[in-house]
Amino acid sequence: MNALEVRDVAFAYGPRQALQAVDFSVAPGSFAALLGPNGAGKSTLIALLTRLYDLQQGDIRVLGSSLRQQPRQALAQLGVVFQQSTLDLDLSVEQNLRYHAALHGLARRAAQARIDEELARQQLAERRHEKLRALNGGHRRRVEIARALLHRPRLLLLDEASAGLDPASRLALNRHVRALCRADGLTVLWTTHLLDEVEQDDDLLILNRGRLVAQGPARRLGAGDADLAATFARLTAEVSP
């Protein structure tokens, strides 16, 4: 069973087609990079995956559960880090996590155990009582990842999670998420428009103007960073609206 299956998904904002016949799957325990220029449709796809938007065409399955027919079961398997932060800057790290745990219906004792575990894993235990305002962008993203993992999802979605971070923080966050993927068998879908966030072992999906124009192992689509950059430039230049 695939961790994620997207089948013939299309979406339009009125007359503007944002996604067209998008079709792919992601295997359990893999790190899949969804690469595309700004405006390619990545955030629209994330909004459909999380049911912020209703499906207009096609279906999405998370660990076998259809978002159309079994939305509760499907969403229970998801953890999400959106491009725009939804943390409360005036609450502490721990208060933000407690609030999210309560929304998921976690009992107080179980929630505290999970919060302690995730803060330790994200290397934030000593900052649990600090307000979010006091943290830099990279640490705030780690809080969002901790929050996304509190209910132990099997699929983690990150929509341009490195946006606004400096290069060192972007690299550290990317490596951190990959380490989580390896350690826990977590499936990750990482969306980005930056080639340096893609590694040769990734399952790569290239989205442009609402269409999936390539998919497969990154090493096959480009033998090295320069070749992958050339492939990306060619594919995103040649697809017509």
mmCIF file of C-alpha atoms in Angstrom:
data_model
loop_
_atom_site.group_PDB
_atom_site.id
_atom_site.type_symbol
_atom_site.label_atom_id
_atom_site.label_comp_id
_atom_site.label_asym_id
_atom_site.label_seq_id
_atom_site.Cartn_x
_atom_site.Cartn_y
_atom_site.Cartn_z
ATOM 1 C CA MET A 1 0.000 0.000 0.000
ATOM 2 C CA ASN A 2 1.340 3.427 -0.926
ATOM 3 C CA ALA A 3 1.577 6.150 1.688
ATOM 4 C CA LEU A 4 0.058 8.624 -0.769
ATOM 5 C CA GLU A 5 -1.806 8.204 -4.038
ATOM 6 C CA VAL A 6 -2.929 11.153 -6.143
ATOM 7 C CA ARG A 7 -5.138 10.065 -9.026
ATOM 8 C CA ASP A 8 -6.194 12.310 -11.936
ATOM 9 C CA VAL A 9 -6.486 15.401 -9.726
ATOM 10 C CA ALA A 10 -7.476 18.667 -11.368
ATOM 11 C CA PHE A 11 -8.433 21.984 -9.810
ATOM 12 C CA ALA A 12 -9.465 25.374 -11.174
ATOM 13 C CA TYR A 13 -9.930 28.822 -9.689
ATOM 14 C CA GLY A 14 -12.811 29.887 -11.890
ATOM 15 C CA PRO A 15 -11.459 29.961 -15.468
ATOM 16 C CA ARG A 16 -7.834 29.486 -14.358
ATOM 17 C CA GLN A 17 -6.675 25.870 -14.287
ATOM 18 C CA ALA A 18 -4.269 25.399 -11.349
ATOM 19 C CA LEU A 19 -3.813 21.612 -11.606
ATOM 20 C CA GLN A 20 -4.394 19.327 -14.586
ATOM 21 C CA ALA A 21 -4.601 15.519 -14.404
ATOM 22 C CA VAL A 22 -1.960 15.198 -11.676
ATOM 23 C CA ASP A 23 -1.222 11.531 -10.991
ATOM 24 C CA PHE A 24 1.510 10.061 -8.754
ATOM 25 C CA SER A 25 2.172 7.861 -5.731
ATOM 26 C CA VAL A 26 4.649 7.966 -2.840
ATOM 27 C CA ALA A 27 5.972 4.757 -1.263
ATOM 28 C CA PRO A 28 5.988 4.300 2.534
ATOM 29 C CA GLY A 29 9.130 5.491 4.290
ATOM 30 C CA SER A 30 10.391 7.528 1.358
ATOM 31 C CA PHE A 31 11.421 11.163 1.039
ATOM 32 C CA ALA A 32 9.652 12.601 -1.995
ATOM 33 C CA ALA A 33 10.536 16.072 -3.257
ATOM 34 C CA LEU A 34 7.841 17.976 -5.143
ATOM 35 C CA LEU A 35 9.817 20.519 -7.151
ATOM 36 C CA GLY A 36 8.350 23.340 -9.157
ATOM 37 C CA PRO A 37 8.748 27.057 -9.822
ATOM 38 C CA ASN A 38 6.593 29.548 -7.962
ATOM 39 C CA GLY A 39 3.037 29.316 -9.260
ATOM 40 C CA ALA A 40 3.413 25.712 -10.421
ATOM 41 C CA GLY A 41 0.487 24.524 -8.275
ATOM 42 C CA LYS A 42 2.366 23.070 -5.299
ATOM 43 C CA SER A 43 0.434 24.956 -2.629
ATOM 44 C CA THR A 44 -2.867 24.203 -4.360
ATOM 45 C CA LEU A 45 -2.014 20.509 -4.231
ATOM 46 C CA ILE A 46 -1.162 20.761 -0.511
ATOM 47 C CA ALA A 47 -4.478 22.524 0.090
ATOM 48 C CA LEU A 48 -6.274 19.612 -1.595
ATOM 49 C CA LEU A 49 -4.246 17.035 0.344
ATOM 50 C CA THR A 50 -5.262 18.678 3.614
ATOM 51 C CA ARG A 51 -8.887 19.344 2.563
ATOM 52 C CA LEU A 52 -8.529 23.097 2.816
ATOM 53 C CA TYR A 53 -9.983 22.877 -0.689
ATOM 54 C CA ASP A 54 -12.523 20.281 -1.811
ATOM 55 C CA LEU A 55 -11.552 17.996 -4.651
ATOM 56 C CA GLN A 56 -13.105 18.976 -7.977
ATOM 57 C CA GLN A 57 -11.773 16.012 -9.955
ATOM 58 C CA GLY A 58 -9.947 12.802 -9.114
ATOM 59 C CA ASP A 59 -9.165 11.277 -5.750
ATOM 60 C CA ILE A 60 -6.433 11.267 -3.113
ATOM 61 C CA ARG A 61 -5.685 8.303 -0.846
ATOM 62 C CA VAL A 62 -3.595 8.420 2.316
ATOM 63 C CA LEU A 63 -2.508 4.953 3.482
ATOM 64 C CA GLY A 64 -5.443 3.535 1.510
ATOM 65 C CA SER A 65 -8.097 5.919 2.894
ATOM 66 C CA SER A 66 -9.860 8.135 0.351
ATOM 67 C CA LEU A 67 -10.146 11.840 1.110
ATOM 68 C CA ARG A 68 -13.511 11.762 -0.620
ATOM 69 C CA GLN A 69 -14.987 8.752 1.147
ATOM 70 C CA GLN A 70 -12.992 8.445 4.394
ATOM 71 C CA PRO A 71 -11.704 11.943 5.154
ATOM 72 C CA ARG A 72 -11.360 11.454 8.901
ATOM 73 C CA GLN A 73 -9.233 8.314 8.554
ATOM 74 C CA ALA A 74 -7.110 9.913 5.845
ATOM 75 C CA LEU A 75 -6.452 13.154 7.723
ATOM 76 C CA ALA A 76 -5.606 11.283 10.938
ATOM 77 C CA GLN A 77 -2.524 9.930 9.130
ATOM 78 C CA LEU A 78 -1.300 13.387 8.096
ATOM 79 C CA GLY A 79 1.033 15.856 9.735
ATOM 80 C CA VAL A 80 1.358 19.232 7.992
ATOM 81 C CA VAL A 81 3.765 22.151 8.037
ATOM 82 C CA PHE A 82 2.328 24.958 5.943
ATOM 83 C CA GLN A 83 4.314 27.643 4.147
ATOM 84 C CA GLN A 84 2.791 30.365 6.315
ATOM 85 C CA SER A 85 3.312 29.780 10.017
ATOM 86 C CA THR A 86 0.185 29.208 12.125
ATOM 87 C CA LEU A 87 1.928 29.318 15.507
ATOM 88 C CA ASP A 88 0.839 31.825 18.162
ATOM 89 C CA LEU A 89 3.857 34.052 18.738
ATOM 90 C CA ASP A 90 2.569 35.195 22.143
ATOM 91 C CA LEU A 91 2.379 31.675 23.551
ATOM 92 C CA SER A 92 5.314 29.597 24.692
ATOM 93 C CA VAL A 93 6.624 26.642 22.725
ATOM 94 C CA GLU A 94 4.931 24.207 25.103
ATOM 95 C CA GLN A 95 1.648 26.138 25.158
ATOM 96 C CA ASN A 96 1.462 25.996 21.364
ATOM 97 C CA LEU A 97 1.965 22.228 21.476
ATOM 98 C CA ARG A 98 -0.548 21.697 24.288
ATOM 99 C CA TYR A 99 -3.191 23.596 22.341
ATOM 100 C CA HIS A 100 -2.611 21.446 19.260
ATOM 101 C CA ALA A 101 -2.660 18.232 21.317
ATOM 102 C CA ALA A 102 -6.026 19.254 22.764
ATOM 103 C CA LEU A 103 -7.407 19.814 19.263
ATOM 104 C CA HIS A 104 -6.405 16.233 18.432
ATOM 105 C CA GLY A 105 -8.170 14.958 21.544
ATOM 106 C CA LEU A 106 -5.018 13.682 23.247
ATOM 107 C CA ALA A 107 -5.453 13.062 26.984
ATOM 108 C CA ARG A 108 -3.410 15.383 29.184
ATOM 109 C CA ARG A 109 -0.918 12.762 30.368
ATOM 110 C CA ALA A 110 -0.445 11.279 26.899
ATOM 111 C CA ALA A 111 -0.136 14.767 25.413
ATOM 112 C CA GLN A 112 2.574 15.745 27.888
ATOM 113 C CA ALA A 113 4.544 12.590 27.139
ATOM 114 C CA ARG A 114 4.339 13.268 23.414
ATOM 115 C CA ILE A 115 5.299 16.929 23.870
ATOM 116 C CA ASP A 116 8.324 15.960 25.968
ATOM 117 C CA GLU A 117 9.353 13.385 23.365
ATOM 118 C CA GLU A 118 9.053 15.726 20.398
ATOM 119 C CA LEU A 119 10.769 18.664 22.103
ATOM 120 C CA ALA A 120 13.704 16.406 22.935
ATOM 121 C CA ARG A 121 13.831 15.080 19.389
ATOM 122 C CA GLN A 122 13.669 18.574 17.891
ATOM 123 C CA GLN A 123 16.383 19.722 20.350
ATOM 124 C CA LEU A 124 14.039 22.298 21.866
ATOM 125 C CA ALA A 125 13.495 20.927 25.392
ATOM 126 C CA GLU A 126 15.421 23.764 27.028
ATOM 127 C CA ARG A 127 13.341 26.359 25.182
ATOM 128 C CA ARG A 128 9.919 24.955 26.012
ATOM 129 C CA HIS A 129 8.912 27.929 28.189
ATOM 130 C CA GLU A 130 10.104 30.619 25.773
ATOM 131 C CA LYS A 131 7.624 32.543 23.715
ATOM 132 C CA LEU A 132 7.694 31.852 19.996
ATOM 133 C CA ARG A 133 8.735 35.459 19.369
ATOM 134 C CA ALA A 134 12.089 34.734 20.980
ATOM 135 C CA LEU A 135 12.935 31.931 18.540
ATOM 136 C CA ASN A 136 14.598 32.320 15.155
ATOM 137 C CA GLY A 137 12.954 31.086 11.967
ATOM 138 C CA GLY A 138 14.650 27.710 11.952
ATOM 139 C CA HIS A 139 13.619 26.932 15.534
ATOM 140 C CA ARG A 140 10.051 28.049 14.853
ATOM 141 C CA ARG A 141 9.943 25.568 11.980
ATOM 142 C CA ARG A 142 11.128 22.843 14.334
ATOM 143 C CA VAL A 143 8.275 23.713 16.685
ATOM 144 C CA GLU A 144 5.877 23.358 13.756
ATOM 145 C CA ILE A 145 7.358 19.956 12.915
ATOM 146 C CA ALA A 146 7.021 18.883 16.555
ATOM 147 C CA ARG A 147 3.404 20.000 16.481
ATOM 148 C CA ALA A 148 2.738 18.156 13.230
ATOM 149 C CA LEU A 149 4.111 14.919 14.694
ATOM 150 C CA LEU A 150 2.330 14.964 18.064
ATOM 151 C CA HIS A 151 -0.419 12.574 16.933
ATOM 152 C CA ARG A 152 2.130 10.227 15.307
ATOM 153 C CA PRO A 153 1.112 10.605 11.652
ATOM 154 C CA ARG A 154 2.637 8.326 9.041
ATOM 155 C CA LEU A 155 2.823 10.975 6.313
ATOM 156 C CA LEU A 156 4.379 14.424 6.825
ATOM 157 C CA LEU A 157 3.652 17.197 4.311
ATOM 158 C CA LEU A 158 5.880 20.269 4.214
ATOM 159 C CA ASP A 159 4.853 23.118 1.917
ATOM 160 C CA GLU A 160 7.881 25.329 1.192
ATOM 161 C CA ALA A 161 8.879 24.815 4.841
ATOM 162 C CA SER A 162 12.241 26.536 4.347
ATOM 163 C CA ALA A 163 10.709 29.755 2.997
ATOM 164 C CA GLY A 164 12.248 32.817 4.627
ATOM 165 C CA LEU A 165 15.152 30.952 6.229
ATOM 166 C CA ASP A 166 18.797 31.770 5.618
ATOM 167 C CA PRO A 167 20.818 29.188 3.626
ATOM 168 C CA ALA A 168 22.360 27.539 6.708
ATOM 169 C CA SER A 169 18.986 27.209 8.426
ATOM 170 C CA ARG A 170 17.408 25.845 5.236
ATOM 171 C CA LEU A 171 20.072 23.155 4.984
ATOM 172 C CA ALA A 172 19.778 22.262 8.681
ATOM 173 C CA LEU A 173 15.998 21.939 8.448
ATOM 174 C CA ASN A 174 16.193 19.787 5.316
ATOM 175 C CA ARG A 175 18.723 17.445 6.937
ATOM 176 C CA HIS A 176 16.675 17.297 10.130
ATOM 177 C CA VAL A 177 13.522 16.187 8.319
ATOM 178 C CA ARG A 178 15.487 13.557 6.385
ATOM 179 C CA ALA A 179 16.866 12.212 9.664
ATOM 180 C CA LEU A 180 13.319 11.906 11.025
ATOM 181 C CA CYS A 181 12.310 10.047 7.886
ATOM 182 C CA ARG A 182 15.164 7.546 8.288
ATOM 183 C CA ALA A 183 14.750 7.093 12.047
ATOM 184 C CA ASP A 184 10.986 6.558 12.141
ATOM 185 C CA GLY A 185 10.109 5.207 8.715
ATOM 186 C CA LEU A 186 8.107 8.398 8.237
ATOM 187 C CA THR A 187 6.980 9.240 4.703
ATOM 188 C CA VAL A 188 7.754 12.828 3.702
ATOM 189 C CA LEU A 189 6.456 14.979 0.849
ATOM 190 C CA TRP A 190 8.679 18.078 0.732
ATOM 191 C CA THR A 191 7.595 20.815 -1.676
ATOM 192 C CA THR A 192 10.126 23.364 -2.839
ATOM 193 C CA HIS A 193 11.199 25.566 -5.736
ATOM 194 C CA LEU A 194 14.874 25.274 -4.759
ATOM 195 C CA LEU A 195 17.060 22.669 -6.447
ATOM 196 C CA ASP A 196 19.599 22.554 -3.628
ATOM 197 C CA GLU A 197 16.952 21.002 -1.371
ATOM 198 C CA VAL A 198 16.773 17.916 -3.601
ATOM 199 C CA GLU A 199 19.175 14.992 -3.169
ATOM 200 C CA GLN A 200 20.055 12.270 -5.655
ATOM 201 C CA ASP A 201 18.302 9.537 -3.630
ATOM 202 C CA ASP A 202 14.986 11.406 -3.521
ATOM 203 C CA ASP A 203 11.849 10.374 -5.341
ATOM 204 C CA LEU A 204 11.410 13.493 -7.444
ATOM 205 C CA LEU A 205 8.195 14.981 -8.812
ATOM 206 C CA ILE A 206 8.463 18.043 -11.064
ATOM 207 C CA LEU A 207 5.354 20.189 -11.338
ATOM 208 C CA ASN A 208 5.005 23.057 -13.802
ATOM 209 C CA ARG A 209 1.944 25.124 -14.714
ATOM 210 C CA GLY A 210 -0.324 22.655 -13.012
ATOM 211 C CA ARG A 211 1.009 19.554 -14.751
ATOM 212 C CA LEU A 212 3.327 16.842 -13.507
ATOM 213 C CA VAL A 213 6.044 16.946 -16.158
ATOM 214 C CA ALA A 214 8.465 14.366 -14.704
ATOM 215 C CA GLN A 215 8.659 11.833 -11.907
ATOM 216 C CA GLY A 216 11.176 9.248 -10.792
ATOM 217 C CA PRO A 217 14.450 8.956 -8.869
ATOM 218 C CA ALA A 218 16.335 12.246 -8.885
ATOM 219 C CA ARG A 219 19.506 10.472 -10.023
ATOM 220 C CA ARG A 220 17.697 9.240 -13.128
ATOM 221 C CA LEU A 221 16.292 12.661 -13.978
ATOM 222 C CA GLY A 222 19.709 14.251 -13.523
ATOM 223 C CA ALA A 223 23.006 12.442 -13.011
ATOM 224 C CA GLY A 224 24.375 15.337 -10.933
ATOM 225 C CA ASP A 225 23.320 18.714 -9.604
ATOM 226 C CA ALA A 226 24.208 20.448 -12.875
ATOM 227 C CA ASP A 227 22.335 17.860 -14.950
ATOM 228 C CA LEU A 228 19.288 18.082 -12.679
ATOM 229 C CA ALA A 229 19.312 21.869 -12.989
ATOM 230 C CA ALA A 230 19.446 21.556 -16.768
ATOM 231 C CA THR A 231 16.596 19.030 -16.767
ATOM 232 C CA PHE A 232 14.503 21.262 -14.524
ATOM 233 C CA ALA A 233 15.137 24.328 -16.691
ATOM 234 C CA ARG A 234 14.233 22.412 -19.859
ATOM 235 C CA LEU A 235 11.025 20.928 -18.459
ATOM 236 C CA THR A 236 9.764 24.125 -16.904
ATOM 237 C CA ALA A 237 10.548 26.104 -20.053
ATOM 238 C CA GLU A 238 8.974 23.762 -22.578
ATOM 239 C CA VAL A 239 5.580 23.031 -21.004
ATOM 240 C CA SER A 240 2.945 25.266 -22.560
ATOM 241 C CA PRO A 241 -0.012 26.661 -20.587
#
